[in-house]
Short mmCIF file of C-alpha atoms in Angstrom, two decimals:
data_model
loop_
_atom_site.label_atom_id
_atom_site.label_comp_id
_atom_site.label_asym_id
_atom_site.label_seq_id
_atom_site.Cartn_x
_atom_site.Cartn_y
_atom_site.Cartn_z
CA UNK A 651 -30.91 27.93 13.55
CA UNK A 652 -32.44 27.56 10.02
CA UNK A 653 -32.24 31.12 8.98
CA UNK A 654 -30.71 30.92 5.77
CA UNK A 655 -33.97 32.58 4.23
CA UNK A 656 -33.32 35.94 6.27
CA UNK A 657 -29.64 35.71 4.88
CA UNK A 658 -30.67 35.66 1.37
CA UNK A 659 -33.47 38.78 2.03
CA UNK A 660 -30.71 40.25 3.36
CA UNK A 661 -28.40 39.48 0.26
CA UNK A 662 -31.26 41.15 -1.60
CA UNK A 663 -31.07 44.13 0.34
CA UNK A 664 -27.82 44.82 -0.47
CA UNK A 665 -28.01 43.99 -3.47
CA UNK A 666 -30.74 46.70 -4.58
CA UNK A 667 -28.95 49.75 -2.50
CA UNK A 668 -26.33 48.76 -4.57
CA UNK A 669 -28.34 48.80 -7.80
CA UNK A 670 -29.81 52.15 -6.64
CA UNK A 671 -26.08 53.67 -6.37
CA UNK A 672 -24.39 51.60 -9.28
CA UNK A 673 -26.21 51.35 -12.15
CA UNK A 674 -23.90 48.92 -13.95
CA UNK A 675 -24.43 46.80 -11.29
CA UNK A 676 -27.54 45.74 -12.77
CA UNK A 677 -26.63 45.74 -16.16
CA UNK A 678 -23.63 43.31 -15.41
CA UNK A 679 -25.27 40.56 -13.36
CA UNK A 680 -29.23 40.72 -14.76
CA UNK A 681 -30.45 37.47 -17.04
CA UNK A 682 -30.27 38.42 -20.51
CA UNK A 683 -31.38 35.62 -22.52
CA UNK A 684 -28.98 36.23 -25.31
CA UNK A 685 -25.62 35.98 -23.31
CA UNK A 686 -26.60 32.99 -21.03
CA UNK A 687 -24.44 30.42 -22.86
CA UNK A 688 -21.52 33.07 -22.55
CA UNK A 689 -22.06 34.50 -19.19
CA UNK A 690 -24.15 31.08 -17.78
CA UNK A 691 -23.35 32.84 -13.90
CA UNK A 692 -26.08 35.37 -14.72
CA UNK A 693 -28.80 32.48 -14.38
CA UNK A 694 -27.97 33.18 -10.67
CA UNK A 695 -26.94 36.34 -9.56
CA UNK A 696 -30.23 37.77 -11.08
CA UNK A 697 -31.60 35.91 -8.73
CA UNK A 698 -30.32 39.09 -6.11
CA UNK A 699 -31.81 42.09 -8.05
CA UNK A 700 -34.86 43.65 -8.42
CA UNK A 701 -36.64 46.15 -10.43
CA UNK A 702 -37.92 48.60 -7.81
CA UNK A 703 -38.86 48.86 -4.03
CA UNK A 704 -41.79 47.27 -4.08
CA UNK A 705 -40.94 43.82 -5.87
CA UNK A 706 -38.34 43.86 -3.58
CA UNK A 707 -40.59 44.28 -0.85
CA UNK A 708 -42.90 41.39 -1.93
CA UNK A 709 -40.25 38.93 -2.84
CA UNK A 710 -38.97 39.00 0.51
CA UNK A 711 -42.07 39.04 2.43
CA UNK A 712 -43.28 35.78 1.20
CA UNK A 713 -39.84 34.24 1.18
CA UNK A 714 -39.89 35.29 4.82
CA UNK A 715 -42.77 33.38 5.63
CA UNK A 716 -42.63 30.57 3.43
CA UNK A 717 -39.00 30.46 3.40
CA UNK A 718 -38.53 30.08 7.38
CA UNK A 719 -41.12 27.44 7.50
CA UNK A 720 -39.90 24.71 4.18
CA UNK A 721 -36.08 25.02 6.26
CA UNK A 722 -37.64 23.96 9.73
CA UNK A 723 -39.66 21.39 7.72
CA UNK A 724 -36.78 19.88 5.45
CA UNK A 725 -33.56 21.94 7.14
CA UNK A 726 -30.72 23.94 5.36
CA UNK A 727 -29.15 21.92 2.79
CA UNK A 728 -32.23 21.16 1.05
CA UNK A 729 -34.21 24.24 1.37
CA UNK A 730 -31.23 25.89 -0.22
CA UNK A 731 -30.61 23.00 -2.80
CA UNK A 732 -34.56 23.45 -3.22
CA UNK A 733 -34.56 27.52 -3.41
CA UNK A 734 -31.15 27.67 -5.91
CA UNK A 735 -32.29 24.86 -8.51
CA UNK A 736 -36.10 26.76 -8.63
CA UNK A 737 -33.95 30.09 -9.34
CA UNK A 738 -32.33 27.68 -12.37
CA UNK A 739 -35.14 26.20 -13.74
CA UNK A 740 -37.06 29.25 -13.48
CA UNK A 741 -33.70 31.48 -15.22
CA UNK A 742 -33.70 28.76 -17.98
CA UNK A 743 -37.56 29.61 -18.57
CA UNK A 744 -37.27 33.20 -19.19
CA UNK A 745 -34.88 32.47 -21.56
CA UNK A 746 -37.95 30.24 -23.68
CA UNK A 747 -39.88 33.64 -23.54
CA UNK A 748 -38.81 37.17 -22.73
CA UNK A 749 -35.31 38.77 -23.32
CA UNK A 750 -34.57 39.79 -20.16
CA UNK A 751 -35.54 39.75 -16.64
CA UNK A 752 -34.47 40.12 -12.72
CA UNK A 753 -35.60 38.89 -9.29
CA UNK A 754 -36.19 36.01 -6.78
CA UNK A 755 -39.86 35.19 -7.54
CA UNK A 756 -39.26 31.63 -9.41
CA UNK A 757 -37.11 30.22 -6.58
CA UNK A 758 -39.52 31.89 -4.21
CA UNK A 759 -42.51 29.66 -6.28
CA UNK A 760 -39.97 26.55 -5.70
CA UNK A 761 -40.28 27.21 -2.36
CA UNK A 762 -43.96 27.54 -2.07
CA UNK A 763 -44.71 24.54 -4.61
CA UNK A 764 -42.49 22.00 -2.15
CA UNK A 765 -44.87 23.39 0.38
CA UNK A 766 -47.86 23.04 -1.45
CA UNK A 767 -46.95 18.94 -1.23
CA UNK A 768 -45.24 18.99 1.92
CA UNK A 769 -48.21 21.18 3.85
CA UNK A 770 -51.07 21.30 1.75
CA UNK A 771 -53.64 22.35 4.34
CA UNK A 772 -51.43 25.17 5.58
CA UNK A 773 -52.71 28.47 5.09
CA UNK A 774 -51.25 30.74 2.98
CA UNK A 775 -50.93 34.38 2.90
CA UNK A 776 -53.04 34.22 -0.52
CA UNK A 777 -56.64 35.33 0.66
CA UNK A 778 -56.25 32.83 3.43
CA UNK A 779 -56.32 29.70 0.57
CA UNK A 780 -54.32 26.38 1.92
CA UNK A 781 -51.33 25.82 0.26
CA UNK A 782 -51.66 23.54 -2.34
CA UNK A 783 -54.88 25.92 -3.25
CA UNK A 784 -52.62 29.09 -3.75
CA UNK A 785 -50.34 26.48 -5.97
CA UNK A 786 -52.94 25.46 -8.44
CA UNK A 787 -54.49 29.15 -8.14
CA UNK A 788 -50.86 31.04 -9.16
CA UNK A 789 -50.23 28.41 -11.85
CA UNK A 790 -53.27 29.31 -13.38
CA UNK A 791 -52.70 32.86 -12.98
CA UNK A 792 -49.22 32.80 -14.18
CA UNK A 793 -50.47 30.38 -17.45
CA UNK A 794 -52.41 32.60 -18.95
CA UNK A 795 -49.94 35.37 -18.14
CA UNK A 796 -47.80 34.02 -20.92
CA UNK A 797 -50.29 35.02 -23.15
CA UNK A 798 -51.24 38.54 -22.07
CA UNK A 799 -47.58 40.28 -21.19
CA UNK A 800 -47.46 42.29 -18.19
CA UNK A 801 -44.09 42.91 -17.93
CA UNK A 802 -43.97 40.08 -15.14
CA UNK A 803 -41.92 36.97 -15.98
CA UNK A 804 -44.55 33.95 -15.81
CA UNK A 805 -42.58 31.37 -17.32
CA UNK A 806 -39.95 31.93 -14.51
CA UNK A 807 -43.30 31.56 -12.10
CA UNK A 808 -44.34 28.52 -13.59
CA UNK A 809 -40.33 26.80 -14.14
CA UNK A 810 -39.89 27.35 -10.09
CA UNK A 811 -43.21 26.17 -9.26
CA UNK A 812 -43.28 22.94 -11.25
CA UNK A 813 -39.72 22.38 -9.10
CA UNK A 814 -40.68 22.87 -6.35
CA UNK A 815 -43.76 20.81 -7.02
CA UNK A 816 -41.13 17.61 -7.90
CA UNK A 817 -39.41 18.66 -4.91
CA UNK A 818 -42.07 18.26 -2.69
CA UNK A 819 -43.46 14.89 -4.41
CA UNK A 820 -39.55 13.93 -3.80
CA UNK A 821 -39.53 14.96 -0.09
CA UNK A 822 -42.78 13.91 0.73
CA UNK A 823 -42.14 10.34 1.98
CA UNK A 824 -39.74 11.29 4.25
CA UNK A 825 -41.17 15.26 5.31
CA UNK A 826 -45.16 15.27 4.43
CA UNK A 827 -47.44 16.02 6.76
CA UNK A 828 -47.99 11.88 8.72
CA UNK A 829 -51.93 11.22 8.96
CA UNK A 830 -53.08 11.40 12.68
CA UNK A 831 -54.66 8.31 14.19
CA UNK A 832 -57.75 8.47 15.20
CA UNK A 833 -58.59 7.68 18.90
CA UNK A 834 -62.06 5.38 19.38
CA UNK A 835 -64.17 6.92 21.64
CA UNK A 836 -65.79 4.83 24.30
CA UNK A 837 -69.41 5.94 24.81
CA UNK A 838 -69.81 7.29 27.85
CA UNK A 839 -71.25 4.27 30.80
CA UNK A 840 -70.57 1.53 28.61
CA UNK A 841 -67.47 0.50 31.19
CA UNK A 842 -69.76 0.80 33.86
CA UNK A 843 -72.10 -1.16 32.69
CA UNK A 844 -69.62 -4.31 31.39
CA UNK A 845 -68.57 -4.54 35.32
CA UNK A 846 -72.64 -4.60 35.99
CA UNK A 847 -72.66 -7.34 33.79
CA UNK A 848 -69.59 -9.50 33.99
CA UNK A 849 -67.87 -8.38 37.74
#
């Protein structure tokens, strides 16, 4: 069964009761830009905290839905290749602009850029916009985000989104959506009348 998107929510879970009990739990594995080349791990495990109930909440309700459709579409290995390299990429961008920061949003944009390629026309849970739509819409967003801080981290956004993005472009050939064929129509009598005419 590809669930491996439930097992990471419920990673995250965990991982924020234990926050809410143990303090230094947070303060050991969170992505401080200044002690990645001496604790290089942290790139990852602060991929499994969050800052408060709600961004939990959010996180895992889109990777829930988005998450559980990219594994049926491209299975396991490379939704998780796919999720885990967008948390990287979008780790090493925070480090190009804020000094510290938590949570699973960037891989989550990997995930939804691959499907932005993969299933452009599928509709998203962003005012009902198609896929690749809500990709070009968040970039934007997240862009000029850099500019106007709001204590949300949009250079991880954008580092997991242009992943998944070369993920999808990657996968595409052998997972994108196959264009239908379209079936002629044969106007209605016009057998009837060839066996007038030649039978």
């Amino acid at each position: 069964m590809n669930k491996s998107s439930l097992i990471i929510v419920g990673i995250c879970v965990v991982a924020f009761f234990i926050q809410l009990a143990l303090p230094i739990f947070e303060d050991t594995f969170l992505l401080v830009s200044s002690e990645v080349f001496a604790r290089p791990w942290i790139l990852i495990t602060s991929m499994f905290l969050h800052g408060d109930f709600l961004h939990l909440f959010y996180n895992m309700l889109i990777l829930s839905v988005f998450g559980i459709v990219l594994e049926k579409i491209i299975g396991t290995k490379k939704f998780l290749m796919v999720y885990f390299f967008g948390g990287l990429v979008s780790g090493i961008a925070v480090t190009l602009f804020y000094p510290a920061a938590l949570g699973a949003s960037g891989a989550i944009m990997a995930v939804m850029g691959t499907l932005a390629v993969l299933r452009p026309k599928m509709r998203s849970i962003f005012y009902g916009m198609p896929m690749a739509a809500a990709a070009v819409f968040l970039m934007i967003v997240d862009f000029f985000g850099l500019f106007a801080p709001s204590g949300v981290a949009n250079s991880a956004h954008l580092g997991g989104m242009i992943l998944g993005l070369a993920a999808g472009l990657y996968l595409k050939k052998q997972y994108g959506e196959k264009p239908q064929r379209k079936v002629k129509q044969i106007p209605e009598g016009s057998f009837s009348n060839w066996e007038d005419k030649w039978m």
